[in-house]
Coordinates of C-alpha atoms in Angstrom, one line a residue:
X6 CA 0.0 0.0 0.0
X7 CA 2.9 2.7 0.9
X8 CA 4.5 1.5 -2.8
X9 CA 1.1 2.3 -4.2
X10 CA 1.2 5.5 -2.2
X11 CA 4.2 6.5 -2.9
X12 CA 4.2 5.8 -6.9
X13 CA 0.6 7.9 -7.4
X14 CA 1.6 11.1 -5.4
X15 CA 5.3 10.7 -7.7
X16 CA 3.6 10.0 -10.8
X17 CA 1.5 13.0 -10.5
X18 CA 3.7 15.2 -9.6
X19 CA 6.2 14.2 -12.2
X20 CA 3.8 14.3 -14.7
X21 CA 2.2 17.5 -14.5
X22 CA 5.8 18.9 -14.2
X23 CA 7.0 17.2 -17.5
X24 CA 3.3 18.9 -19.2
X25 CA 4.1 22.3 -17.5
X26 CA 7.8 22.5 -18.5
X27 CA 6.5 21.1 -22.2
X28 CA 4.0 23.3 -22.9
X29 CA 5.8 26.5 -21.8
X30 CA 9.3 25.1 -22.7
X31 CA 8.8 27.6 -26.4
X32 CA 8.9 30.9 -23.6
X33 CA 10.0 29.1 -20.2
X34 CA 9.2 31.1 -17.1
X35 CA 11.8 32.8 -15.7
X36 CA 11.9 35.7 -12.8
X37 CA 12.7 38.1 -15.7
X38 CA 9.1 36.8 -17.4
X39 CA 6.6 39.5 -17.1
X40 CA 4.7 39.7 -13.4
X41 CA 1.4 38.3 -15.5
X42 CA 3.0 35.1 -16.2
X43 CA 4.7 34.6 -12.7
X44 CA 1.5 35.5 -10.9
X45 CA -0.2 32.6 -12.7
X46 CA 2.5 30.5 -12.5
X47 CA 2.3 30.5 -9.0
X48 CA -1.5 30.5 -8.7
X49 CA -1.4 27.2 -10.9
X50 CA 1.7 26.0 -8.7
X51 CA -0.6 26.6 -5.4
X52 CA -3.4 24.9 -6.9
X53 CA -1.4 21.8 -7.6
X54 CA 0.2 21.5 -4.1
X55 CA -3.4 21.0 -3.0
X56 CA -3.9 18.5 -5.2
X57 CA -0.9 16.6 -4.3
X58 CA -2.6 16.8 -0.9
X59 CA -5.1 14.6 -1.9
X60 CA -2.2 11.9 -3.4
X61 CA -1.3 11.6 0.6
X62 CA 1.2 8.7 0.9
X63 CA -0.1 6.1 4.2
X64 CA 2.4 5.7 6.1
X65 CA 1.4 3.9 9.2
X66 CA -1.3 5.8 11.0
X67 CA 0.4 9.1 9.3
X68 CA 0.2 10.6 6.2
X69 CA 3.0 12.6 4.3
X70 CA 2.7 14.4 0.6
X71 CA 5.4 16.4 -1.4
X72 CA 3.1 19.5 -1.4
X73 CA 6.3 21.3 -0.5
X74 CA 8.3 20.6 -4.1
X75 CA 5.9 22.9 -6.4
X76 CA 6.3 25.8 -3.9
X77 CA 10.3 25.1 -4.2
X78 CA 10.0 25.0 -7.9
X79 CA 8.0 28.2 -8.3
X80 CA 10.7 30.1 -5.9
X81 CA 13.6 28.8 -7.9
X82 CA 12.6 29.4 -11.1
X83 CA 9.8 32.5 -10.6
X84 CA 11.2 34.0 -7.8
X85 CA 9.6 35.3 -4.5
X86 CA 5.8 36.8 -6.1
X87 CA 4.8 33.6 -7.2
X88 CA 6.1 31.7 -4.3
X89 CA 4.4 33.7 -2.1
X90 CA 0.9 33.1 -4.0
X91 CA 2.0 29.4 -3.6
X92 CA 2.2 29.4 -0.4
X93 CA -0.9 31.3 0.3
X94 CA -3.1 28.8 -1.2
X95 CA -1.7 26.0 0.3
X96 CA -2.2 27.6 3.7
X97 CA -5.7 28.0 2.9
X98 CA -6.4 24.9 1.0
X99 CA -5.0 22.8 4.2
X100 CA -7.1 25.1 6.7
X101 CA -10.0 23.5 4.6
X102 CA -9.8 20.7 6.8
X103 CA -10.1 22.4 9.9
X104 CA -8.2 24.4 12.4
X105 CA -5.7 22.3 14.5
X106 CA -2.1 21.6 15.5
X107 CA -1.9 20.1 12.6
X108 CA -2.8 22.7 10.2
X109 CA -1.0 25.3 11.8
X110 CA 2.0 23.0 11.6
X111 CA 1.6 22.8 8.6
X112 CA 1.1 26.5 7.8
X113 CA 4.5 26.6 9.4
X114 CA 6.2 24.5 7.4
X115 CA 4.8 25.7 4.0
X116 CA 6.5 29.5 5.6
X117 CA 9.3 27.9 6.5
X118 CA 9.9 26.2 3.2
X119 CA 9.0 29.5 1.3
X120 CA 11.1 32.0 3.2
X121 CA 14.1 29.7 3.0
X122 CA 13.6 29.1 -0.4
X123 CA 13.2 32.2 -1.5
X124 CA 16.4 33.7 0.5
X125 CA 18.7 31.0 -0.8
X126 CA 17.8 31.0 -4.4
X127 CA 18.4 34.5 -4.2
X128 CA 22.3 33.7 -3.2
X129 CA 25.0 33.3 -5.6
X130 CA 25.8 30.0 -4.6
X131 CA 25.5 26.9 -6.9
X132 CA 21.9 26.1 -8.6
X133 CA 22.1 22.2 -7.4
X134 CA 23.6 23.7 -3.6
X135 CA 20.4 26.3 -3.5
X136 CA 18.2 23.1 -4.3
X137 CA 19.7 20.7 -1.8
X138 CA 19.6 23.6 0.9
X139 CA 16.0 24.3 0.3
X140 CA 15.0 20.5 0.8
X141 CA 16.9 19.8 3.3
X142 CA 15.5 22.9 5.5
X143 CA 12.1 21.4 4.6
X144 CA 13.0 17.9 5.5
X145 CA 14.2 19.3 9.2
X146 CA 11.4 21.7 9.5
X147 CA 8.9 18.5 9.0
X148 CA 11.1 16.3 11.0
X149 CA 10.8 18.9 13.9
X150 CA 7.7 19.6 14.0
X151 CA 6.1 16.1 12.8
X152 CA 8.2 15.1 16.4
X153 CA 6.3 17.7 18.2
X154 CA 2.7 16.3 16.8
X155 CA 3.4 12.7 17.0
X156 CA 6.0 11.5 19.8
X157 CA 6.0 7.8 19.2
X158 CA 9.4 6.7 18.0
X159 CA 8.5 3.5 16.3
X160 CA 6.2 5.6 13.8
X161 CA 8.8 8.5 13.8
X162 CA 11.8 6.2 12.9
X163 CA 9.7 4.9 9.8
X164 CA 7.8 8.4 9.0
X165 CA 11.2 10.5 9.3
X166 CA 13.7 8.7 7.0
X167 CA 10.5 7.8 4.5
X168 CA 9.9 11.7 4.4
X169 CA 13.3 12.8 3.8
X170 CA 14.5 10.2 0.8
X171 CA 10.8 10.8 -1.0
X172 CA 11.4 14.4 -0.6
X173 CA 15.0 14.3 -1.9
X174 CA 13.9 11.8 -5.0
X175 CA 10.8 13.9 -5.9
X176 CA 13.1 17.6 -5.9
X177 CA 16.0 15.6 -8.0
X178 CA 14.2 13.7 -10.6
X179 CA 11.7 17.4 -10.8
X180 CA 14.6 18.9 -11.7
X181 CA 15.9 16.7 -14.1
X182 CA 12.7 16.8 -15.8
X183 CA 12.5 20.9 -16.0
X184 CA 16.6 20.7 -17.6
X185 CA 16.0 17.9 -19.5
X186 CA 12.5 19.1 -21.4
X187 CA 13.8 22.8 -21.6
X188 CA 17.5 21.8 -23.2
X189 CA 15.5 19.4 -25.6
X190 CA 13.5 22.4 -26.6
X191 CA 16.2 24.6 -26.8
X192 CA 17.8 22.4 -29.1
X193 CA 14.8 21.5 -31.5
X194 CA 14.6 25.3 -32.3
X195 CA 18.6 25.9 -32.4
X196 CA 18.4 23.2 -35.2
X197 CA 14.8 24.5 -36.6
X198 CA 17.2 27.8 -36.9
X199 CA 19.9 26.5 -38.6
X200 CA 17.6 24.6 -40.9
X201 CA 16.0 27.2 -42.3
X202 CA 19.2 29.9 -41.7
X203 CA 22.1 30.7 -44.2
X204 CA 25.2 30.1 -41.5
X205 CA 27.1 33.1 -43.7
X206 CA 24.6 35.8 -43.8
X207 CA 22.1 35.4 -41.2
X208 CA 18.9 35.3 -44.3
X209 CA 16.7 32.5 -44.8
X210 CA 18.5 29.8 -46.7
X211 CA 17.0 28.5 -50.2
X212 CA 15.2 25.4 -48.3
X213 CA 13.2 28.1 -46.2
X214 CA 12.9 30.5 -49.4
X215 CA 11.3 27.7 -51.2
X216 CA 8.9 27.1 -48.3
X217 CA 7.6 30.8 -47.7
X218 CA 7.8 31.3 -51.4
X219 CA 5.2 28.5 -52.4
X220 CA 2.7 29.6 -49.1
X221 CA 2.7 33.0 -50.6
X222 CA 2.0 31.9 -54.2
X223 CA -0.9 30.1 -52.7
X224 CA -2.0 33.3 -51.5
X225 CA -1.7 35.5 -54.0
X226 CA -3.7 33.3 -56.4
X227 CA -6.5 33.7 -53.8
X228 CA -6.9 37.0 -52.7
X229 CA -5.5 38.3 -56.5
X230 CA -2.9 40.1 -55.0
X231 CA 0.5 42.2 -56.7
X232 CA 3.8 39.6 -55.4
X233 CA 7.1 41.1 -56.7
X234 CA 10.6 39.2 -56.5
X235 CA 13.7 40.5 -56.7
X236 CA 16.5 38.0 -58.2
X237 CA 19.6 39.6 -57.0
X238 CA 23.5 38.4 -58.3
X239 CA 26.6 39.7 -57.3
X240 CA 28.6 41.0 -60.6
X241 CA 31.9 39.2 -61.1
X242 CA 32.2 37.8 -57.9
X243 CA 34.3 35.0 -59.3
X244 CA 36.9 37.3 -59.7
X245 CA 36.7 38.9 -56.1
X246 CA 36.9 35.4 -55.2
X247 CA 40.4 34.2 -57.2
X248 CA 41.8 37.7 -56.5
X249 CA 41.3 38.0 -52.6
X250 CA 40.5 34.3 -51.7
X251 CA 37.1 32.7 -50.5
X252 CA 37.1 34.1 -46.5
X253 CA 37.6 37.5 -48.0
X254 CA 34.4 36.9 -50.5
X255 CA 32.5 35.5 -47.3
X256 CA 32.9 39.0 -46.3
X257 CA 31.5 40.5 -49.4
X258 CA 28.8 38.8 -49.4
X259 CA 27.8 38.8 -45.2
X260 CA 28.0 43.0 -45.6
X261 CA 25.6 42.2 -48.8
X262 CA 23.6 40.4 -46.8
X263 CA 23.0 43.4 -44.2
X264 CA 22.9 46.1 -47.1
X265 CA 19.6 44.3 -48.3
X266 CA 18.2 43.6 -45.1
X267 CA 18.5 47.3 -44.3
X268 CA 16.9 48.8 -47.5
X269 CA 14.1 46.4 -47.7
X270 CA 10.9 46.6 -45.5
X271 CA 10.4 44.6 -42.4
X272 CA 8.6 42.0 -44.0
X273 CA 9.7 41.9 -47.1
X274 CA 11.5 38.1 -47.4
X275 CA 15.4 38.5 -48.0
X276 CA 17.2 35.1 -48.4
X277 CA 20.6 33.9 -49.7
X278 CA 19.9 31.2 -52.6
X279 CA 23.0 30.3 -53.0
X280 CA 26.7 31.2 -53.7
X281 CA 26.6 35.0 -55.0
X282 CA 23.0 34.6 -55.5
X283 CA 20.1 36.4 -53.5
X284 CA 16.7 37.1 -53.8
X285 CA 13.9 39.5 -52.1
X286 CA 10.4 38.4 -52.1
X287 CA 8.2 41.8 -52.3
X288 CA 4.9 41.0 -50.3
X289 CA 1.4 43.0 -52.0
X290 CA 4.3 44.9 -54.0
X291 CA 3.4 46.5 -57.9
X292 CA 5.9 46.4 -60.3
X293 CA 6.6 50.1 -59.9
X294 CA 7.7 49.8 -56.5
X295 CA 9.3 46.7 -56.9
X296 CA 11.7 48.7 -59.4
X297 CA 11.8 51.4 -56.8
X298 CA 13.2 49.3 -54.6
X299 CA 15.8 47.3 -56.9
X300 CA 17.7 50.6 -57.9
X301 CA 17.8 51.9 -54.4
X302 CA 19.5 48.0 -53.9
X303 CA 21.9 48.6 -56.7
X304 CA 22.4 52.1 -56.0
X305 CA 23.4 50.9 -51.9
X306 CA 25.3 48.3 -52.9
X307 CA 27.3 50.5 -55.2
X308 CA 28.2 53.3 -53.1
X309 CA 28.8 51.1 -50.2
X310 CA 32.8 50.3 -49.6
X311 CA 33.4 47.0 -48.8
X312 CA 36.4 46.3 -46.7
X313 CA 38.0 43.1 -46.2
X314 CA 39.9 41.4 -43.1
X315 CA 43.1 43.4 -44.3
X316 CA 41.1 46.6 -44.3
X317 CA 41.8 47.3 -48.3
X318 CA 38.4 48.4 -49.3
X319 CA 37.1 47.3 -52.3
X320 CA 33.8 47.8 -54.5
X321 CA 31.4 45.9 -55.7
X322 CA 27.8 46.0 -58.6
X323 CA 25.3 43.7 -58.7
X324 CA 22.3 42.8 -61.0
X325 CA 19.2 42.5 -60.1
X326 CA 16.1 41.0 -61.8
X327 CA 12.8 42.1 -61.2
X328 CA 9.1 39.9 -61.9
X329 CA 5.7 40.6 -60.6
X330 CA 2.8 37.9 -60.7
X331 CA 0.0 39.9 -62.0
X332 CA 2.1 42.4 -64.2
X333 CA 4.9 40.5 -65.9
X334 CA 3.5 37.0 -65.7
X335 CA 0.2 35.8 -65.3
X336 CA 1.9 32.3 -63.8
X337 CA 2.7 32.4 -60.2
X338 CA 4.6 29.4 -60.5
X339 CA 7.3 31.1 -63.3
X340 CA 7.8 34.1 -61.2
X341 CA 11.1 32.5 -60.4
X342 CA 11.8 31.9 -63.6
X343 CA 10.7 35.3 -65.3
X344 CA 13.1 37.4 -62.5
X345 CA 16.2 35.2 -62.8
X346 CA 16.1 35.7 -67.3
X347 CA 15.5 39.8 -66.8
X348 CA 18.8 39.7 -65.1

């Protein structure tokens, strides 16, 4: 019955952990995170400490839960607001079952737990020496007063030792659930990044050009709207290439990069397709403004002095080819094909 016990309250509390930490894992919570989040993250905390109170664990004629680990989560990771919200509802949620020693040791320990927990994690001392500080304080708070409320040593010497090892596994394997979860997460979006990321320049690579470029074709073909693309190539960048060497090229074409992300708008889709090769998607964009916006390009990138690792400076022209769907082609799907010929 205690292994029973003892599996259900872990179980849940691991559990709604690992869904927590999952479904916030995208914008963890953090004490920086604005108050809005922190103050529900604490609320939600509080609410599940009750709930664990309710996943008791038998243990002889006593009864222990881990009611204490959310409250030391939300101080460690949300700081002292939420922890404090925490702890007021589990106050109030155990003075549900009446007013006794037992409640207000309880109330006392919750305090205890908070106050200590919020102090330490506000040290500079080790993350893993914060953790084991705040458990152990609640482990000899509880062993204190559970000694006070129940002075029979046979149940003690069971209840004490069970407390403290639960207590211990439930705040190491919580914690190794938050880290693991939140590096896996942090790592899916480093490599959804890269994926979709020219390494050189920073712009969207031709994989993600290809992606956005098809959605937006789908678009335009139903709300019969202007899509202008810009085709751009670098003009004899062979040459810069044999003269100078490839690192000295990467250069060129990293400034390049940041020359068309500054003189297009916001939104407007800039991606390196390639080698010496880059192209600007123009979103509801005529033709007129699309040719706008390729000479002030060209015009940039030819007054702009480009200076390489040695500081020579050295300049550069490039081409640019410019097709609208609804003005120079009635085909979405050649719009590719129309920009890169007028080059």
């Amino acid at each position: 019955m205690i292994i029973k016990d003892i599996i259900s309250n872990l179980a849940l509390l691991w559990s709604v952990i690992f869904l927590h930490t999952h479904f916030t894992s995208e914008i963890p919570i953090t004490r920086s995170s604005p108050l809005s989040r922190r103050l529900l993250f604490g609320f939600l905390g509080g609410l599940f400490s009750n709930v664990l109170m309710q996943f008791s664990i038998s243990i002889g004629n006593s009864i222990i839960d881990m009611r204490h680990i959310p409250i030391i989560l939300i101080a460690f990771y949300g700081g002292a607001v939420p922890a404090v919200i925490g702890m007021v509802l589990v106050i109030f949620g155990r003075f549900l079952f009446g007013f006794n020693e037992s409640s207000y040791a309880a109330a006392i320990l919750i305090i205890v737990i908070t106050l200590v927990s919020i102090f330490v994690f506000n040290t500079k001392l080790s993350k893993r020496t914060k953790l084991f500080i705040a458990v152990t304080v609640s482990n000899i708070t509880f062993s204190i007063l559970i000694s006070y409320l129940l002075p029979d040593t046979k149940i003690l010497v069971i209840l004490i030792p069970s407390y403290w090892a639960i207590s211990y596994l439930s705040a190491i394997v919580s914690i190794f659930l938050i880290r693991y979860i939140r590096n896996s997460q942090r790592l899916l979006n480093l490599y959804k990044v890269e994926s979709s990321t020219d390494a050189l320049t920073g712009l969207n690579n031709v994989r993600k050009f290809d992606t956005v470029f098809n959605e937006l074709l789908k678009n335009v073909k139903a709300k019969d709207e202007k899509l202008s693309l810009l085709y751009i190539d670098i003009d004899f960048f062979k040459k810069v290439n044999d003269t100078y060497g490839h690192l000295e090229g990467d250069i060129v074409l990293k400034e390049l990069g940041n020359i068309l992300k500054n003189t297009t708008r916001s939104f407007d889709i800039v991606s390196r397709n390639g080698g010496e090769e880059f192209t600007v998607i123009l979103l509801d964009c005529p033709l007129s403004r699309a040719l706008e916006l390729s000479e002030r390009i060209r015009a940039s990138v030819e007054d702009h002095s480009f200076f390489l690792s040695s500081q020579e400076k050295i300049a550069i022209t490039v081409s640019i080819g410019v097709a609208c769907y609804g003005e120079t082609t009635q085909a979405a799907s050649s719009l590719i094909e129309d920009a890169d010929k007028a080059l």
